[in-house]
Tab-separated table of C-alpha atoms in Angstrom:
chain	number	residue	atom	x	y	z
A	17	MET	CA	0.000	0.000	0.000
A	18	ARG	CA	1.400	3.378	-1.012
A	19	PRO	CA	2.051	5.856	1.768
A	20	HIS	CA	-0.303	8.821	1.825
A	21	ASN	CA	1.427	11.883	0.431
A	22	PRO	CA	-0.849	14.906	1.066
A	23	GLN	CA	-0.724	17.794	-1.386
A	24	PRO	CA	1.221	20.734	0.077
A	25	VAL	CA	-0.887	23.687	1.172
A	26	PRO	CA	0.050	27.076	-0.388
A	27	ASP	CA	0.875	29.852	2.037
A	28	LEU	CA	-2.281	31.819	1.181
A	29	PHE	CA	-4.914	30.868	-1.385
A	30	THR	CA	-8.538	31.431	-2.389
A	31	LEU	CA	-11.244	28.765	-2.355
A	32	ASP	CA	-11.249	28.786	-6.168
A	33	GLU	CA	-7.485	28.203	-6.215
A	34	GLY	CA	-7.950	25.381	-3.705
A	35	ARG	CA	-10.520	23.725	-5.939
A	36	ARG	CA	-8.220	24.062	-8.949
A	37	LEU	CA	-5.557	22.320	-6.867
A	38	GLN	CA	-8.138	19.539	-6.388
A	39	PHE	CA	-8.501	20.043	-2.661
A	40	SER	CA	-11.608	18.266	-1.421
A	41	ARG	CA	-14.509	20.135	0.174
A	42	LYS	CA	-13.613	18.454	3.472
A	43	ARG	CA	-10.070	19.737	3.259
A	44	LEU	CA	-11.148	23.280	2.358
A	45	TYR	CA	-13.805	23.589	5.057
A	46	TYR	CA	-13.121	21.085	7.817
A	47	SER	CA	-9.415	20.154	7.828
A	48	GLY	CA	-8.231	22.840	10.229
A	49	LEU	CA	-7.090	25.373	7.665
A	50	VAL	CA	-6.962	28.920	9.030
A	51	ILE	CA	-9.465	31.417	7.577
A	52	PRO	CA	-7.753	34.856	7.622
A	53	HIS	CA	-10.623	36.322	5.609
A	54	ARG	CA	-13.807	35.061	3.989
A	55	GLY	CA	-12.928	33.108	0.872
A	56	LEU	CA	-9.246	32.732	1.803
A	57	ARG	CA	-7.347	29.882	3.425
A	58	THR	CA	-3.884	29.397	4.884
A	59	ALA	CA	-2.056	26.568	6.611
A	60	PRO	CA	-2.158	26.424	10.455
A	61	LEU	CA	1.599	26.599	11.019
A	62	HIS	CA	1.255	27.964	14.562
A	63	PRO	CA	-1.480	29.291	16.886
A	64	SER	CA	-1.214	32.811	15.447
A	65	ALA	CA	-1.370	31.687	11.814
A	66	ALA	CA	-4.370	33.902	11.180
A	67	ASP	CA	-2.253	36.957	12.045
A	68	ARG	CA	0.847	36.198	10.020
A	69	HIS	CA	-0.532	37.703	6.803
A	70	SER	CA	-0.674	41.474	6.556
A	71	ASN	CA	-3.704	43.470	5.463
A	72	SER	CA	-1.862	44.161	2.225
A	73	GLU	CA	-1.356	40.457	1.451
A	74	ILE	CA	-4.986	39.616	2.172
A	75	ALA	CA	-6.209	42.604	0.149
A	76	ARG	CA	-4.069	41.569	-2.833
A	77	MET	CA	-5.550	38.085	-2.739
A	78	LEU	CA	-9.117	39.409	-2.514
A	79	SER	CA	-8.508	41.706	-5.485
A	80	ARG	CA	-7.072	38.839	-7.518
A	81	GLN	CA	-10.171	36.827	-6.668
A	82	ASP	CA	-12.545	39.669	-7.608
A	83	PRO	CA	-11.057	42.035	-10.226
A	84	SER	CA	-13.684	44.681	-9.416
A	85	LEU	CA	-12.054	45.198	-6.007
A	86	ILE	CA	-9.432	47.948	-5.802
A	87	ILE	CA	-7.046	48.211	-2.855
A	88	SER	CA	-7.321	51.780	-1.571
A	89	HIS	CA	-6.880	54.260	1.278
A	90	GLN	CA	-4.781	53.033	4.257
A	91	THR	CA	-4.325	49.538	2.819
A	92	ALA	CA	-3.051	50.948	-0.471
A	93	ALA	CA	-0.772	53.308	1.451
A	94	GLU	CA	0.664	50.363	3.394
A	95	THR	CA	1.132	48.422	0.157
A	96	TRP	CA	2.989	51.288	-1.522
A	97	GLY	CA	5.035	51.907	1.646
A	98	LEU	CA	3.834	55.421	2.509
A	99	TRP	CA	4.807	56.747	5.945
A	100	LEU	CA	1.692	56.645	8.131
A	101	PRO	CA	1.169	57.551	11.791
A	102	ALA	CA	0.818	54.513	14.055
A	103	ARG	CA	-2.892	55.092	14.664
A	104	MET	CA	-3.601	54.633	10.934
A	105	ARG	CA	-2.191	51.103	10.865
A	106	THR	CA	-5.509	49.454	11.638
A	107	THR	CA	-6.576	45.833	11.346
A	108	ARG	CA	-9.321	46.735	8.873
A	109	ILE	CA	-8.814	46.378	5.124
A	110	HIS	CA	-9.822	49.202	2.763
A	111	LEU	CA	-11.262	48.144	-0.595
A	112	SER	CA	-13.013	50.219	-3.241
A	113	ARG	CA	-15.058	49.797	-6.362
A	114	VAL	CA	-15.629	52.286	-9.152
A	115	ARG	CA	-19.029	53.867	-8.681
A	116	ARG	CA	-21.789	52.447	-10.891
A	117	THR	CA	-19.797	49.341	-11.826
A	118	ALA	CA	-20.772	47.237	-8.794
A	119	GLY	CA	-21.928	47.582	-5.195
A	120	ILE	CA	-19.780	48.949	-2.407
A	121	PRO	CA	-17.432	46.227	-1.070
A	122	ARG	CA	-18.935	44.514	1.965
A	123	TYR	CA	-16.627	42.018	3.589
A	124	LEU	CA	-16.017	41.111	7.202
A	125	ASN	CA	-13.428	43.417	8.790
A	126	THR	CA	-13.319	45.541	5.626
A	127	VAL	CA	-14.085	49.211	4.988
A	128	GLY	CA	-15.741	49.673	1.593
A	129	HIS	CA	-15.564	52.787	-0.575
A	130	PHE	CA	-16.816	54.085	-3.908
A	131	ILE	CA	-14.261	55.992	-6.016
A	132	ARG	CA	-14.341	57.820	-9.345
A	133	PRO	CA	-10.805	57.514	-10.731
A	134	LEU	CA	-9.527	57.859	-14.252
A	135	GLU	CA	-7.994	54.787	-15.835
A	136	ARG	CA	-4.472	55.946	-14.942
A	137	ASP	CA	-5.465	56.310	-11.281
A	138	VAL	CA	-5.740	52.522	-10.857
A	139	ARG	CA	-2.798	50.176	-11.410
A	140	LYS	CA	-2.880	46.446	-12.071
A	141	ILE	CA	0.161	44.808	-10.522
A	142	GLY	CA	0.661	41.093	-10.057
A	143	GLY	CA	-2.978	40.389	-10.821
A	144	PHE	CA	-4.473	42.778	-8.238
A	145	HIS	CA	-5.808	46.318	-8.615
A	146	ILE	CA	-4.644	49.211	-6.464
A	147	THR	CA	-5.084	52.971	-6.560
A	148	SER	CA	-2.043	54.834	-7.904
A	149	PRO	CA	0.401	56.319	-5.385
A	150	GLU	CA	-0.875	59.840	-6.107
A	151	TRP	CA	-4.564	58.890	-5.790
A	152	THR	CA	-3.820	56.900	-2.641
A	153	TRP	CA	-2.142	59.915	-1.051
A	154	ALA	CA	-5.096	62.151	-1.905
A	155	ASP	CA	-7.502	59.625	-0.350
A	156	LEU	CA	-5.635	59.828	2.956
A	157	ALA	CA	-6.869	63.398	3.477
A	158	SER	CA	-10.336	61.992	4.193
A	159	GLN	CA	-8.986	59.613	6.843
A	160	GLY	CA	-8.139	62.127	9.562
A	161	LEU	CA	-4.466	62.842	8.838
A	162	THR	CA	-3.127	66.251	9.818
A	163	VAL	CA	-1.338	68.457	7.287
A	164	GLU	CA	2.015	67.453	8.794
A	165	GLU	CA	1.129	63.750	8.537
A	166	LEU	CA	-0.018	64.210	4.945
A	167	VAL	CA	3.305	65.867	4.120
A	168	ALA	CA	5.231	62.916	5.581
A	169	ALA	CA	3.103	60.438	3.612
A	170	GLY	CA	3.542	62.518	0.447
A	171	ASP	CA	7.294	62.835	0.927
A	172	ALA	CA	7.411	59.024	0.916
A	173	LEU	CA	6.266	59.161	-2.726
A	174	LEU	CA	9.221	61.369	-3.641
A	175	GLN	CA	12.118	59.469	-2.051
A	176	ARG	CA	15.406	59.569	-3.929
A	177	PRO	CA	16.221	56.484	-6.015
A	178	ASP	CA	19.726	56.207	-4.524
A	179	GLY	CA	18.561	56.333	-0.896
A	180	PHE	CA	17.595	53.574	1.510
A	181	PRO	CA	16.444	50.381	-0.268
A	182	ARG	CA	12.710	49.726	-0.135
A	183	SER	CA	11.422	46.819	1.918
A	184	GLU	CA	10.342	43.744	-0.022
A	185	ARG	CA	6.934	44.132	1.644
A	186	PHE	CA	6.220	47.150	-0.551
A	187	ILE	CA	5.571	47.480	-4.276
A	188	GLY	CA	7.105	49.943	-6.717
A	189	ASN	CA	10.435	51.761	-6.879
A	190	ASN	CA	11.553	55.154	-5.595
A	191	PRO	CA	10.366	57.672	-6.479
A	192	LEU	CA	6.787	56.419	-6.704
A	193	ALA	CA	5.554	59.725	-8.152
A	194	THR	CA	6.642	63.207	-9.147
A	195	LYS	CA	5.573	66.491	-7.625
A	196	GLU	CA	3.852	67.323	-10.907
A	197	SER	CA	1.844	64.088	-11.006
A	198	ILE	CA	0.694	64.632	-7.408
A	199	VAL	CA	-0.388	68.210	-8.151
A	200	GLU	CA	-2.305	66.980	-11.213
A	201	VAL	CA	-4.305	64.479	-9.155
A	202	VAL	CA	-5.057	67.047	-6.439
A	203	SER	CA	-6.331	69.436	-9.118
A	204	ARG	CA	-8.930	66.812	-10.095
A	205	ARG	CA	-10.100	66.138	-6.550
A	206	LYS	CA	-12.213	69.284	-6.172
A	207	GLY	CA	-14.878	68.725	-3.559
A	208	SER	CA	-13.177	65.637	-2.108
A	209	PRO	CA	-13.096	65.363	1.700
A	210	GLY	CA	-9.954	67.026	3.033
A	211	ILE	CA	-9.215	68.945	-0.180
A	212	ARG	CA	-8.183	72.066	1.756
A	213	LYS	CA	-5.582	70.100	3.709
A	214	LEU	CA	-4.380	68.515	0.470
A	215	ARG	CA	-3.841	71.900	-1.154
A	216	VAL	CA	-1.772	73.071	1.808
A	217	ALA	CA	0.182	69.823	2.104
A	218	VAL	CA	1.062	69.513	-1.583
A	219	GLU	CA	2.939	72.822	-1.443
A	220	LEU	CA	5.058	71.463	1.427
A	221	LEU	CA	6.129	68.225	-0.252
A	222	ARG	CA	9.830	67.886	-0.994
A	223	GLU	CA	11.819	65.446	-3.083
A	224	ARG	CA	14.673	63.213	-1.870
A	225	VAL	CA	13.488	62.797	1.755
A	226	ASP	CA	14.784	59.544	3.267
A	227	SER	CA	12.517	59.118	6.281
A	228	GLU	CA	9.375	60.250	8.037
A	229	ARG	CA	11.492	61.754	10.821
A	230	GLU	CA	13.339	63.972	8.342
A	231	SER	CA	9.981	65.287	7.097
A	232	ARG	CA	8.783	65.973	10.617
A	233	LEU	CA	11.997	67.740	11.608
A	234	ARG	CA	11.947	69.921	8.482
A	235	LEU	CA	8.342	70.992	9.112
A	236	LYS	CA	8.966	71.575	12.813
A	237	MET	CA	11.839	73.908	11.980
A	238	VAL	CA	9.740	75.853	9.461
A	239	ASN	CA	6.821	76.141	11.881
A	240	ALA	CA	9.226	77.422	14.559
A	241	GLY	CA	10.442	80.219	12.253
A	242	TRP	CA	13.738	78.752	11.061
A	243	ASP	CA	14.779	78.852	7.416
A	244	GLU	CA	13.647	75.717	5.609
A	245	PRO	CA	16.583	73.306	5.357
A	246	ILE	CA	17.517	71.755	2.026
A	247	VAL	CA	16.686	68.048	1.816
A	248	ASN	CA	19.513	65.552	1.226
A	249	PRO	CA	21.779	67.861	-0.784
A	250	ARG	CA	24.899	66.348	-2.347
A	251	LEU	CA	27.715	68.664	-1.328
A	252	LEU	CA	30.628	68.841	-3.774
A	253	PHE	CA	33.662	70.536	-2.223
A	254	ALA	CA	36.346	72.288	-4.222
A	255	ASP	CA	39.039	69.946	-2.854
A	256	GLY	CA	37.261	66.931	-4.413
A	257	TRP	CA	35.578	65.512	-1.309
A	258	GLU	CA	31.795	65.083	-1.366
A	259	CYS	CA	29.016	63.888	0.905
A	260	THR	CA	25.249	63.880	1.279
A	261	VAL	CA	23.619	65.229	4.442
A	262	ASP	CA	20.040	64.766	5.609
A	263	LEU	CA	19.170	68.451	5.990
A	264	ALA	CA	21.308	71.527	5.403
A	265	LEU	CA	21.103	75.217	6.226
A	266	LEU	CA	23.287	76.321	3.339
A	267	LEU	CA	23.553	79.977	4.353
A	268	TRP	CA	25.136	79.047	7.688
A	269	ARG	CA	26.809	75.819	6.504
A	270	VAL	CA	25.064	73.711	9.154
A	271	ALA	CA	24.479	70.022	8.417
A	272	LEU	CA	21.694	68.214	10.306
A	273	GLN	CA	21.939	64.441	10.467
A	274	TYR	CA	18.983	62.484	11.807
A	275	GLU	CA	20.304	59.378	13.527
A	276	GLY	CA	18.081	56.305	13.643
A	277	ARG	CA	18.693	53.476	16.074
A	278	HIS	CA	20.874	51.608	13.571
A	279	HIS	CA	23.359	54.490	13.492
A	280	PHE	CA	24.278	53.722	17.096
A	281	THR	CA	23.965	49.928	17.113
A	282	LEU	CA	25.958	49.198	13.938
A	283	GLU	CA	29.638	49.844	14.544
A	284	LYS	CA	30.499	50.347	10.855
A	285	GLN	CA	27.695	52.907	10.422
A	286	TYR	CA	28.709	54.722	13.611
A	287	ARG	CA	32.320	55.032	12.457
A	288	SER	CA	31.200	56.250	9.040
A	289	ASP	CA	29.040	58.939	10.662
A	290	MET	CA	31.884	60.097	12.887
A	291	ASN	CA	34.313	60.284	9.949
A	292	ARG	CA	31.772	62.291	7.923
A	293	ASP	CA	31.366	64.746	10.812
A	294	GLU	CA	35.125	65.235	11.057
A	295	GLN	CA	35.506	65.716	7.312
A	296	ILE	CA	32.697	68.231	6.983
A	297	ARG	CA	33.841	70.162	10.076
A	298	ALA	CA	37.321	70.415	8.592
A	299	ARG	CA	35.777	72.150	5.568
A	300	GLY	CA	34.055	74.849	7.610
A	301	TRP	CA	30.681	73.217	8.335
A	302	GLU	CA	28.923	72.609	11.641
A	303	PRO	CA	27.447	69.102	11.911
A	304	ILE	CA	24.560	68.555	14.335
A	305	ARG	CA	23.375	65.031	15.021
A	306	VAL	CA	19.723	64.657	16.011
A	307	ASP	CA	17.655	61.713	17.250
A	308	SER	CA	14.052	61.106	18.315
A	309	GLU	CA	14.498	63.250	21.445
A	310	VAL	CA	14.129	66.310	19.235
A	311	PHE	CA	10.378	65.653	19.098
A	312	THR	CA	10.002	66.014	22.856
A	313	ARG	CA	9.527	69.407	24.474
A	314	GLN	CA	12.887	69.451	26.238
A	315	GLY	CA	14.636	67.818	23.301
A	316	TRP	CA	13.401	70.556	20.988
A	317	ARG	CA	14.626	73.265	23.358
A	318	ASN	CA	18.048	71.634	23.472
A	319	PHE	CA	18.111	71.346	19.681
A	320	GLU	CA	17.258	75.019	19.152
A	321	LEU	CA	19.954	76.026	21.646
A	322	ARG	CA	22.542	73.883	19.815
A	323	LEU	CA	21.421	75.365	16.489
A	324	HIS	CA	21.690	78.938	17.784
A	325	ARG	CA	25.210	78.282	19.069
A	326	ALA	CA	26.271	76.602	15.826
A	327	ILE	CA	25.093	79.571	13.761
A	328	GLU	CA	26.856	81.993	16.096
A	329	ARG	CA	30.105	80.071	15.632
A	330	GLN	CA	29.639	80.120	11.880
A	331	GLN	CA	29.034	83.865	11.899
A	332	ARG	CA	32.386	84.390	13.642
A	333	GLN	CA	34.228	82.115	11.243
A	334	PRO	CA	36.228	83.962	8.525
A	335	LYS	CA	35.011	83.101	5.045
A	336	ASP	CA	38.446	82.116	3.811
A	337	SER	CA	38.567	79.332	6.433
A	338	TRP	CA	35.964	77.152	4.714
A	339	VAL	CA	36.270	75.131	1.533
A	340	PRO	CA	33.992	76.360	-1.296
A	341	PHE	CA	31.249	73.956	-2.330
A	342	GLU	CA	28.394	73.520	-4.755
A	343	ILE	CA	25.253	71.408	-4.813
A	344	GLY	CA	25.455	68.356	-7.083
A	345	SER	CA	22.587	66.868	-9.026
């Protein structure tokens, strides 16, 4: 008698895909498979198997199963990798349909929407449909984001292509959009919820931002009355040395470097940062390293004091003591 060799269970699959794989009704409905969402199945690898798939993964599968479903709003933002505040990362999935083509999506644990996009506002990627990065960003204005949070999410669309590599969890490549394409979508969203916030936020978007924290720091400085720092400029010095800094006050030659946790835990990165600070200081610049404390009340006071002192030192520095520079492309 041949030993029983059960068919392997895919990581995540629809009922239709299970039937095509010739799974029996008993196996699909009564064999202990986990049901992360109606119409979907996954193998029970551990007690939390139902939680191991993200909203984005489940939404992609639902859209593949029903081509009329379009991943939108927060779920689309998570799929594209936009920077969202923690409170927006909900357990509910956002799905849309084009108005007058079918009914509003009604699934368990799902928020349904009607949308009226142009053809270019919906992308088909890997068999699922999702709102474009620009349309997704505009939709977020109706979901309770502040102007500052919208700017951070929008800056995520404009990241530089040579910056931090994107996580494999996300789709697309940097930059996901251009400032012009975002403005064009906003111009067509007249009357949409949150349009006033969108119009303010779109003017504050900047290209080449590497992180949400850089966006927040830039806006905080502007709101506090400081000159707006330049984002990730490539500084080319006359002696041939060059570097890229997170934020720069060019007039005063002050370089702001936002340090994430990895800057302090990875020895190679830490040494690289220290060497960059020494090199740029030797050429007449003042480097200031900043971390998450800057977003606390006392941390901000300390930062402003450090910035004032750095500018005062730069004002006393004779011009012929610093190496000329220009901004590279």
